[in-house]
Short mmCIF file of N, CA and C in Angstrom, two decimals:
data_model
loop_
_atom_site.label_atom_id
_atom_site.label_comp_id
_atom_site.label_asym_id
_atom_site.label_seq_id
_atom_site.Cartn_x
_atom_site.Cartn_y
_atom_site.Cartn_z
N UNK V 970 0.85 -1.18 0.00
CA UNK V 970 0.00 0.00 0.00
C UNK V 970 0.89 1.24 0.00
N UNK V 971 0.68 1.69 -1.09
CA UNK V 971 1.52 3.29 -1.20
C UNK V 971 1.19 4.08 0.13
N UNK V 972 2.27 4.95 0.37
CA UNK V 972 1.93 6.49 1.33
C UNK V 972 0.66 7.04 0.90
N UNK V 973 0.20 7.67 1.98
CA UNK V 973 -0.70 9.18 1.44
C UNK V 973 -0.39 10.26 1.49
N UNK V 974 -0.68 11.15 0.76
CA UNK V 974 -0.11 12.17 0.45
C UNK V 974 -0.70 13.42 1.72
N UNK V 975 -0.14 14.29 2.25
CA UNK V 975 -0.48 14.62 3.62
C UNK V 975 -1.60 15.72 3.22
N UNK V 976 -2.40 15.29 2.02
CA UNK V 976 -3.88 16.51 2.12
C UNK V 976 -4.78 15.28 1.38
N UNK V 977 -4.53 13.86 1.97
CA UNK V 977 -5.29 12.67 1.51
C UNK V 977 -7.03 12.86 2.29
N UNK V 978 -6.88 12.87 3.29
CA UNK V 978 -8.04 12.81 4.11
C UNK V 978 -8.78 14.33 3.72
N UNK V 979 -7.96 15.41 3.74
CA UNK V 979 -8.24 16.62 3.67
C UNK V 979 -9.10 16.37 1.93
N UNK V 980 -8.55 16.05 0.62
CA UNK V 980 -9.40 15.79 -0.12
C UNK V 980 -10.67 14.75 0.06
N UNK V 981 -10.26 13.57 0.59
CA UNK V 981 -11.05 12.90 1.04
C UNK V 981 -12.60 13.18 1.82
N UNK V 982 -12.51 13.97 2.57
CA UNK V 982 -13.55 14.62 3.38
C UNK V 982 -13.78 15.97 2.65
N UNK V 983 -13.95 16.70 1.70
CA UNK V 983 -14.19 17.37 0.93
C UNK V 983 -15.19 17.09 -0.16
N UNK V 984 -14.57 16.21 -0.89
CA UNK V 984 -15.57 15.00 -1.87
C UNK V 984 -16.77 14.66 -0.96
N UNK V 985 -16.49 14.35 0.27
CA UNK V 985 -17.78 13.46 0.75
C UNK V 985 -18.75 14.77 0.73
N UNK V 986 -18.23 16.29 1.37
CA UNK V 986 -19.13 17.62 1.77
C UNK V 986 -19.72 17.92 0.39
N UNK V 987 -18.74 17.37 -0.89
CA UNK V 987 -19.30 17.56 -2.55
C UNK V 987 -20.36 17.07 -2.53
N UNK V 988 -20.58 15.75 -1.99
CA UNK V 988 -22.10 14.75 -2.18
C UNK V 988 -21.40 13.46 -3.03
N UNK V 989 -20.16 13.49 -2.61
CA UNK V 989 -19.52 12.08 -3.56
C UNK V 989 -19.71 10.96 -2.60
N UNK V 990 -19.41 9.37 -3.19
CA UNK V 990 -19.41 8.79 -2.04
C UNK V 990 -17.96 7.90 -2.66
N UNK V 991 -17.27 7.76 -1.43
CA UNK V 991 -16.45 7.56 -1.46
C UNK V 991 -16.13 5.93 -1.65
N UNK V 992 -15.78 4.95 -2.49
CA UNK V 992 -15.54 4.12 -3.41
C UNK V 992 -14.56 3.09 -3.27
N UNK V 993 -13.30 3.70 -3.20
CA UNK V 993 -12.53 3.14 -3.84
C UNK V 993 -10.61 4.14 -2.39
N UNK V 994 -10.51 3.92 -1.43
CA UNK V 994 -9.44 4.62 -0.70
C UNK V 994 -8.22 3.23 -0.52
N UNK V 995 -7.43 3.22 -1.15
CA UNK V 995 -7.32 3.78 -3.11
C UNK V 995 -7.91 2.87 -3.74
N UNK V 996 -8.09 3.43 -4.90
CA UNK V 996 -8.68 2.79 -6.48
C UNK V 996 -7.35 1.40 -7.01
N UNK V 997 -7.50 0.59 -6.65
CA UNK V 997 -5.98 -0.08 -7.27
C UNK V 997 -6.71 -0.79 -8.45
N UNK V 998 -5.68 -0.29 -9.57
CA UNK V 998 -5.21 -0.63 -10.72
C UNK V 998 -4.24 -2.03 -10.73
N UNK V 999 -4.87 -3.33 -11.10
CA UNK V 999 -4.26 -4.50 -11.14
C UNK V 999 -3.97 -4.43 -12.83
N UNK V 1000 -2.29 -4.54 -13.02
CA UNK V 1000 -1.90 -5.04 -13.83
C UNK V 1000 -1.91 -6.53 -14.19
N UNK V 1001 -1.75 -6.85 -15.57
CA UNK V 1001 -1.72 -8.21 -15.61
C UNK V 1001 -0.55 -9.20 -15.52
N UNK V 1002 0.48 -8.42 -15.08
CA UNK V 1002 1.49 -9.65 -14.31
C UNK V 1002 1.45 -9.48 -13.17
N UNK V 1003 0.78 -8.89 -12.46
CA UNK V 1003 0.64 -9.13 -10.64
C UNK V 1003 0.90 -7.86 -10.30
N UNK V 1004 1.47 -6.64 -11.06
CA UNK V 1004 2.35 -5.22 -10.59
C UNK V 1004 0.75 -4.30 -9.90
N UNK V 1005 0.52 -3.86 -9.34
CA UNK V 1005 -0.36 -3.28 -8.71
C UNK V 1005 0.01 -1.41 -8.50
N UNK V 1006 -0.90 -0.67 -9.05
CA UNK V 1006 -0.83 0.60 -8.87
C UNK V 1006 -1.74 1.19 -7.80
N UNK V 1007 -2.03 2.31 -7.56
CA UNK V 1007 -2.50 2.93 -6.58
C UNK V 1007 -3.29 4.35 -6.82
N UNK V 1008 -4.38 4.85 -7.34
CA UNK V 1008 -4.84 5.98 -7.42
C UNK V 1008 -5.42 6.32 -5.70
N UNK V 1009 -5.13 7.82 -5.53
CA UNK V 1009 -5.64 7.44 -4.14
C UNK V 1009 -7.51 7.19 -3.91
N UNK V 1010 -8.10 8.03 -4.66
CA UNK V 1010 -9.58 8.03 -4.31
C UNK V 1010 -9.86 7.18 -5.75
N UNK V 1011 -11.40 6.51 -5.50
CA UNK V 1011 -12.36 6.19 -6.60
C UNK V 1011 -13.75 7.02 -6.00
N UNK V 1012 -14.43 7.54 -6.58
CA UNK V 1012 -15.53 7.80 -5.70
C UNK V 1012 -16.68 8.13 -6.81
N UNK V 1013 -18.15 8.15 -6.36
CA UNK V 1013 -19.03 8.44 -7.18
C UNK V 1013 -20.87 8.87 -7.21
N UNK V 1014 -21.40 9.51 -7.62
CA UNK V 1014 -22.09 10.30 -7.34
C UNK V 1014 -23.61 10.16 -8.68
N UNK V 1015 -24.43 10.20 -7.84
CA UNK V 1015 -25.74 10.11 -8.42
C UNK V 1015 -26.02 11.14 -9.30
N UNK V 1016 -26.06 11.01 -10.46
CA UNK V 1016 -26.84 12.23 -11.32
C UNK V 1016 -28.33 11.65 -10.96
N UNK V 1017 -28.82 12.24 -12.04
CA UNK V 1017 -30.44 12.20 -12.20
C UNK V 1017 -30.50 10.82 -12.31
N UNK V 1018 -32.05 10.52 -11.78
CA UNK V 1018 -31.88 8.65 -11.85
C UNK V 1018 -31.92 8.43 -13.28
N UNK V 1019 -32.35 9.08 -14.02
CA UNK V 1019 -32.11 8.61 -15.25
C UNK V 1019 -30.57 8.22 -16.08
N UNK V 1020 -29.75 9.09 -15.59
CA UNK V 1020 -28.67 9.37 -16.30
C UNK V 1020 -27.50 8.46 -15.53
N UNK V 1021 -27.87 8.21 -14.16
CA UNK V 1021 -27.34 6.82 -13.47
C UNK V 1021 -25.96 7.43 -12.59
N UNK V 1022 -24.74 7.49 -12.96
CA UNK V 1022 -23.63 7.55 -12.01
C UNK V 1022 -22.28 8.11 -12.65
N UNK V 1023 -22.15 9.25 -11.75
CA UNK V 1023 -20.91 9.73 -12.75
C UNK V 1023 -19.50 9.39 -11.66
N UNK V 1024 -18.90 9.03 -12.38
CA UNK V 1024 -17.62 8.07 -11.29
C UNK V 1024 -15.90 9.18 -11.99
N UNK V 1025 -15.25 9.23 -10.58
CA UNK V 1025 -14.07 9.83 -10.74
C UNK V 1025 -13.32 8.86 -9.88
N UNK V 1026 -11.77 8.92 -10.43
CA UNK V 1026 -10.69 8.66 -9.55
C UNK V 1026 -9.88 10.08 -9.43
N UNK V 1027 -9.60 10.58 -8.37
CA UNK V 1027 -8.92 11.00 -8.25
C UNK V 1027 -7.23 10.93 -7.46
N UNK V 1028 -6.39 11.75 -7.93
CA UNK V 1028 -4.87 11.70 -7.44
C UNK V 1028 -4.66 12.65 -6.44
N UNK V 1029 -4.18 12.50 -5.71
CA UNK V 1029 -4.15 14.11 -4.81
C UNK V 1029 -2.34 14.32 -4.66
N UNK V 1030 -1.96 15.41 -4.75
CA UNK V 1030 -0.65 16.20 -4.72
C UNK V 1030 -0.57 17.43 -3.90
N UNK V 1031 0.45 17.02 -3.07
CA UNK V 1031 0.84 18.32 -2.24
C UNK V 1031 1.89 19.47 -3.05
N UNK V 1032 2.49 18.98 -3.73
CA UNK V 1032 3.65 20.40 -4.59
C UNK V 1032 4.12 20.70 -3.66
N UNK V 1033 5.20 19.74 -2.28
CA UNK V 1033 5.88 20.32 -1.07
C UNK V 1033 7.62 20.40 -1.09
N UNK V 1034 8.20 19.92 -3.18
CA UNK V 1034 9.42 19.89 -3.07
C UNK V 1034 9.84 21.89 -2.80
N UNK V 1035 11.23 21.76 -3.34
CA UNK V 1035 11.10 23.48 -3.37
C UNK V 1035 11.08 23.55 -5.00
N UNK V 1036 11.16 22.69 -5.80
CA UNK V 1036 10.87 23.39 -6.97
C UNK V 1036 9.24 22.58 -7.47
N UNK V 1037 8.79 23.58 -7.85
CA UNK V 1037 7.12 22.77 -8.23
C UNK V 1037 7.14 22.92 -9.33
N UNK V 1038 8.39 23.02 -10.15
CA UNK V 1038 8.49 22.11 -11.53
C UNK V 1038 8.26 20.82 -11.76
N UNK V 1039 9.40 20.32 -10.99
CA UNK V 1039 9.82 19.39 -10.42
C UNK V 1039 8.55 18.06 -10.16
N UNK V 1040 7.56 19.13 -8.82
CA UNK V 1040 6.50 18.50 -8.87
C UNK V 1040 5.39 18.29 -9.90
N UNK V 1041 4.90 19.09 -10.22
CA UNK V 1041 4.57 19.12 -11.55
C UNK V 1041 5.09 17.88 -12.62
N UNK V 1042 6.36 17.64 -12.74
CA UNK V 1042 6.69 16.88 -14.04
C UNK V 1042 5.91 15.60 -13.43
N UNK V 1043 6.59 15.40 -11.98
CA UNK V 1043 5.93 13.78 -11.66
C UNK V 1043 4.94 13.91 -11.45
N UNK V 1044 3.99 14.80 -11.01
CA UNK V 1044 2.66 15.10 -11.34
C UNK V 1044 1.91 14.04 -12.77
N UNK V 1045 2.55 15.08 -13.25
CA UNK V 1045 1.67 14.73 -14.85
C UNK V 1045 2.25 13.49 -15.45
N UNK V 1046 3.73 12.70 -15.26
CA UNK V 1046 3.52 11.34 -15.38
C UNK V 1046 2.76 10.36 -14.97
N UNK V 1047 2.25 11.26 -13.60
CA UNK V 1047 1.64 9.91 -13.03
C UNK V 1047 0.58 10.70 -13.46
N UNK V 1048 -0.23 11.36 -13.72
CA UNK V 1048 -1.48 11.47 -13.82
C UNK V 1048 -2.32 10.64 -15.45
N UNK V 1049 -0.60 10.89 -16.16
CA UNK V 1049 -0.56 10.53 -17.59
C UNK V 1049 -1.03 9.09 -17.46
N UNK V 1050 0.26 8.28 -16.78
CA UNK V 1050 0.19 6.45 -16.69
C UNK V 1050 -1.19 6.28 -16.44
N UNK V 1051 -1.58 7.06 -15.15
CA UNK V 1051 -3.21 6.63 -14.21
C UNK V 1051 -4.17 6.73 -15.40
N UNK V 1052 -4.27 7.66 -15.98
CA UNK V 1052 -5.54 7.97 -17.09
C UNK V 1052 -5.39 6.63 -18.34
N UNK V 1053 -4.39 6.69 -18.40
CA UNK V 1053 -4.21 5.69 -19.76
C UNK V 1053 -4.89 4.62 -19.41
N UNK V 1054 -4.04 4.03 -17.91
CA UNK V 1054 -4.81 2.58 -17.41
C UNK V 1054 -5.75 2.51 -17.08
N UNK V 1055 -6.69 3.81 -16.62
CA UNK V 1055 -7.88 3.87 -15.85
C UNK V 1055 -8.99 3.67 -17.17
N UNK V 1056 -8.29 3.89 -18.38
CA UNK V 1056 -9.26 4.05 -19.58
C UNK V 1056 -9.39 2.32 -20.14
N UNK V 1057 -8.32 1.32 -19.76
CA UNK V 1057 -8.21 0.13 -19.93
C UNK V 1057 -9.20 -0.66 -18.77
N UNK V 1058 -9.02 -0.30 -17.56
CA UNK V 1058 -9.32 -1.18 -16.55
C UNK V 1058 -10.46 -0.32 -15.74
N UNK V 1059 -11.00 0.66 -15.82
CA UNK V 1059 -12.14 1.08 -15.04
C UNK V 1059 -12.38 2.40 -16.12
N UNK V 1060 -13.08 2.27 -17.34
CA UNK V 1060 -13.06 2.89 -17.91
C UNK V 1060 -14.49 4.11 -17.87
N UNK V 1061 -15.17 3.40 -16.79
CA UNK V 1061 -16.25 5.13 -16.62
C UNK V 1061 -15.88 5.99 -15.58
N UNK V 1062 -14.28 5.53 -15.48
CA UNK V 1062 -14.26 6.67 -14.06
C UNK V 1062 -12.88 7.83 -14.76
N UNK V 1063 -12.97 9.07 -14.50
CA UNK V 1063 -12.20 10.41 -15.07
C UNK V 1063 -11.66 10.74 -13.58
N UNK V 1064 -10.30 10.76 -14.17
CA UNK V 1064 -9.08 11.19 -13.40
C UNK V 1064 -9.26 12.44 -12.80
N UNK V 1065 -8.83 13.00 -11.94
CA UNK V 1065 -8.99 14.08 -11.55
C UNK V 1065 -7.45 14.33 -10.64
N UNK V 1066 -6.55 15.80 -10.63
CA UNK V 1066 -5.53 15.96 -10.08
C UNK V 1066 -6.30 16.75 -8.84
N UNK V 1067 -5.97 16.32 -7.87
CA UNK V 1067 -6.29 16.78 -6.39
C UNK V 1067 -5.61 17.91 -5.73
N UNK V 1068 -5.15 19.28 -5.83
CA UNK V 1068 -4.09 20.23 -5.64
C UNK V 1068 -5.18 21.43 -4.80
N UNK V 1069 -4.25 21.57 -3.86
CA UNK V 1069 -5.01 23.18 -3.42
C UNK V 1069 -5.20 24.30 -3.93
N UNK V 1070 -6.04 24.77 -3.62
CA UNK V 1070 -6.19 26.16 -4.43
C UNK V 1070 -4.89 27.37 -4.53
N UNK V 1071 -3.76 27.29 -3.74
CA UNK V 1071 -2.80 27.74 -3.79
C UNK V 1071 -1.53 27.42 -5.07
N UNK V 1072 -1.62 25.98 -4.60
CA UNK V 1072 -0.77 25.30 -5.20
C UNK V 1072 -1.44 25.65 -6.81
N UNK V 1073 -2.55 25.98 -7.53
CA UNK V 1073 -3.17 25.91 -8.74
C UNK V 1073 -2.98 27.15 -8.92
N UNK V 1074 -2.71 28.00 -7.84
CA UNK V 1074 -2.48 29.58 -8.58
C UNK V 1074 -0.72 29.66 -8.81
N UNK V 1075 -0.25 28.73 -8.21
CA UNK V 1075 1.43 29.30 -8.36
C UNK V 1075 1.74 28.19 -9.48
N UNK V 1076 1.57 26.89 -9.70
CA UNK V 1076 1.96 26.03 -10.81
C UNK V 1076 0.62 25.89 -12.21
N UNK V 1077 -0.63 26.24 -11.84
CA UNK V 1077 -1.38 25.92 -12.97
C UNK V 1077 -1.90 26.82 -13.79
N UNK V 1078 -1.14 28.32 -13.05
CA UNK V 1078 -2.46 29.36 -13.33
C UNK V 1078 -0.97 29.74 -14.24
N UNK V 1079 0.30 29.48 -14.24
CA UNK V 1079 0.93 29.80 -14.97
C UNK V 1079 1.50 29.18 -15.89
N UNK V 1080 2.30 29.69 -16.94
CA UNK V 1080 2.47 29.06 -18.45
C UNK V 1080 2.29 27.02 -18.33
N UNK V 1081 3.25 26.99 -17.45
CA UNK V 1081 3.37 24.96 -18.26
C UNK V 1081 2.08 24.67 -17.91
N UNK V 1082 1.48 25.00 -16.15
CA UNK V 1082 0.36 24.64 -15.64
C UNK V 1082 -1.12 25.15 -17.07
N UNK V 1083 -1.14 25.80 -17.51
CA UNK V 1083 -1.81 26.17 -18.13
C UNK V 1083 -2.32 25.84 -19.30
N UNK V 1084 -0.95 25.55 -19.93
CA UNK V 1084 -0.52 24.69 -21.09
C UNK V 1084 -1.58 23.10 -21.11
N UNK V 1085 -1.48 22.46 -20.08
CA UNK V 1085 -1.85 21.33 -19.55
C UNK V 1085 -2.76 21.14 -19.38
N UNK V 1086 -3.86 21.98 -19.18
CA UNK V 1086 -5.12 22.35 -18.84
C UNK V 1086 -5.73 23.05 -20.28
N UNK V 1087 -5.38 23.72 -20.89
CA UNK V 1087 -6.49 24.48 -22.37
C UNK V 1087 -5.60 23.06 -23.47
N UNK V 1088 -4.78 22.55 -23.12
CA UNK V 1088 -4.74 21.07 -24.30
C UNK V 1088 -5.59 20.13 -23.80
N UNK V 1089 -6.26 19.52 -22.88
CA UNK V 1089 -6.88 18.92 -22.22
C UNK V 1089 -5.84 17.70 -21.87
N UNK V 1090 -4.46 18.20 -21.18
CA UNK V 1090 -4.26 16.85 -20.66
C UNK V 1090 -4.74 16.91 -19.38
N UNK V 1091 -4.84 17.60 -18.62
CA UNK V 1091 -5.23 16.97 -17.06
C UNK V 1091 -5.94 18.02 -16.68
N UNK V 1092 -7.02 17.26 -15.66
CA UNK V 1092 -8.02 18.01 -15.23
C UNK V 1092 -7.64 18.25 -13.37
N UNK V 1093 -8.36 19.07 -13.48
CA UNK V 1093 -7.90 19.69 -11.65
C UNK V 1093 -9.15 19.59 -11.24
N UNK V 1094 -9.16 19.15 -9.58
CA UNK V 1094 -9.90 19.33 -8.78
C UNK V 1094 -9.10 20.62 -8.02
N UNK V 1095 -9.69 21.68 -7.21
CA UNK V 1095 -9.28 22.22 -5.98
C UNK V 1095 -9.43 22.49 -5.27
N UNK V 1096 -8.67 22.63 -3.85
CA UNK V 1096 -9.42 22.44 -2.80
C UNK V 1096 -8.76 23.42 -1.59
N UNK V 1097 -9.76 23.69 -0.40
CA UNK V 1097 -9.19 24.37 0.84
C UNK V 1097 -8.79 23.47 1.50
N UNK V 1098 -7.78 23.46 1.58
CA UNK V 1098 -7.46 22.00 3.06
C UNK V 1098 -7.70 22.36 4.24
N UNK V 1099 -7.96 23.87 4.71
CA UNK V 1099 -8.89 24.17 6.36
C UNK V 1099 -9.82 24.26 6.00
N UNK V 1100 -10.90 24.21 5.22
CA UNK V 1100 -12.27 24.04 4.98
C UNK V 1100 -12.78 22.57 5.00
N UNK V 1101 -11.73 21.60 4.02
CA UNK V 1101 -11.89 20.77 3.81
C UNK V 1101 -13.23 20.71 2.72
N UNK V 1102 -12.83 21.55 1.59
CA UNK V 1102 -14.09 21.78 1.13
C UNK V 1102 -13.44 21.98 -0.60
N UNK V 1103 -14.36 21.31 -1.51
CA UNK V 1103 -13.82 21.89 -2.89
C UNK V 1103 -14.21 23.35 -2.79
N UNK V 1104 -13.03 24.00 -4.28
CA UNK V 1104 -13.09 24.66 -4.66
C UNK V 1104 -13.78 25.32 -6.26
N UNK V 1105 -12.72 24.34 -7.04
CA UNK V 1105 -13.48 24.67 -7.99
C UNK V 1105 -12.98 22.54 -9.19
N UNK V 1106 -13.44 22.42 -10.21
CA UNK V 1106 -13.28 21.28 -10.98
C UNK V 1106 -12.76 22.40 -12.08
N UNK V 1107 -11.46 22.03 -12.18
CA UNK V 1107 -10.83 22.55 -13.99
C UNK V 1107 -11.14 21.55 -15.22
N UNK V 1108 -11.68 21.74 -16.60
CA UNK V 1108 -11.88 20.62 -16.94
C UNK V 1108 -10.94 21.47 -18.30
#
């Protein structure tokens, strides 16, 4: 079982105040030679009864090196690997990057972060970690 990342619970209990229900702490991704991955959340939420269940995994990231390039790059590998496999092996559930609302104004709101977001590689969740409360979904 991988670490958690130290704003795990803090996203965690946020999603639930969203109206999500929580699924999957973590989502594991079974490869087919035995290698086992780790998304931290699966979770999922009632639309209209008609329209049935809209399902996310999400990743959550603190950005606590000193360069949040840095974080960022392994960021988006892993968010890259997770989406690819998540589209093989649990394919109605959409990735989501888990980052505070801080952390999205200093790495996403600028050029690479940005870049990443109007190409549609990765989508943001964000969040207050003393609220424990979303902020906003980047899609």
């Amino acid at each position: 079982m991988p670490a958690r990342d130290l704003y795990h619970d803090n996203v965690k209990n946020a999603l639930i105040k969203d109206g999500w229900i929580i699924t999957h702490d973590p989502l594991r991704i079974r490869l087919a030679r035995g290698k086992n991955l780790f998304v931290d959340l699966g979770a999922e939420r009632l639309l209209a009864a008609e329209r049935g269940t809209e399902k996310i995994a999400v990743e959550v990231k603190s950005f606590t090196r000193p360069s949040d390039m840095k974080d960022l790059e392994e960021a988006l590998g892993q968010f890259v690997l997770y989406a690819q496999l998540l589209k093989r092996y649990y394919p109605e559930h959409i990735l989501y990057l888990a980052v505070t609302e801080a952390t999205c104004k200093t790495v996403f709101e600028e050029e690479a972060g940005q870049t990443l977001i109007e190409d549609g590689i990765i989508r943001l969740v964000t969040f207050d970690p003393s609220q424990e409360a979303i902020s906003r979904w980047i899609h």
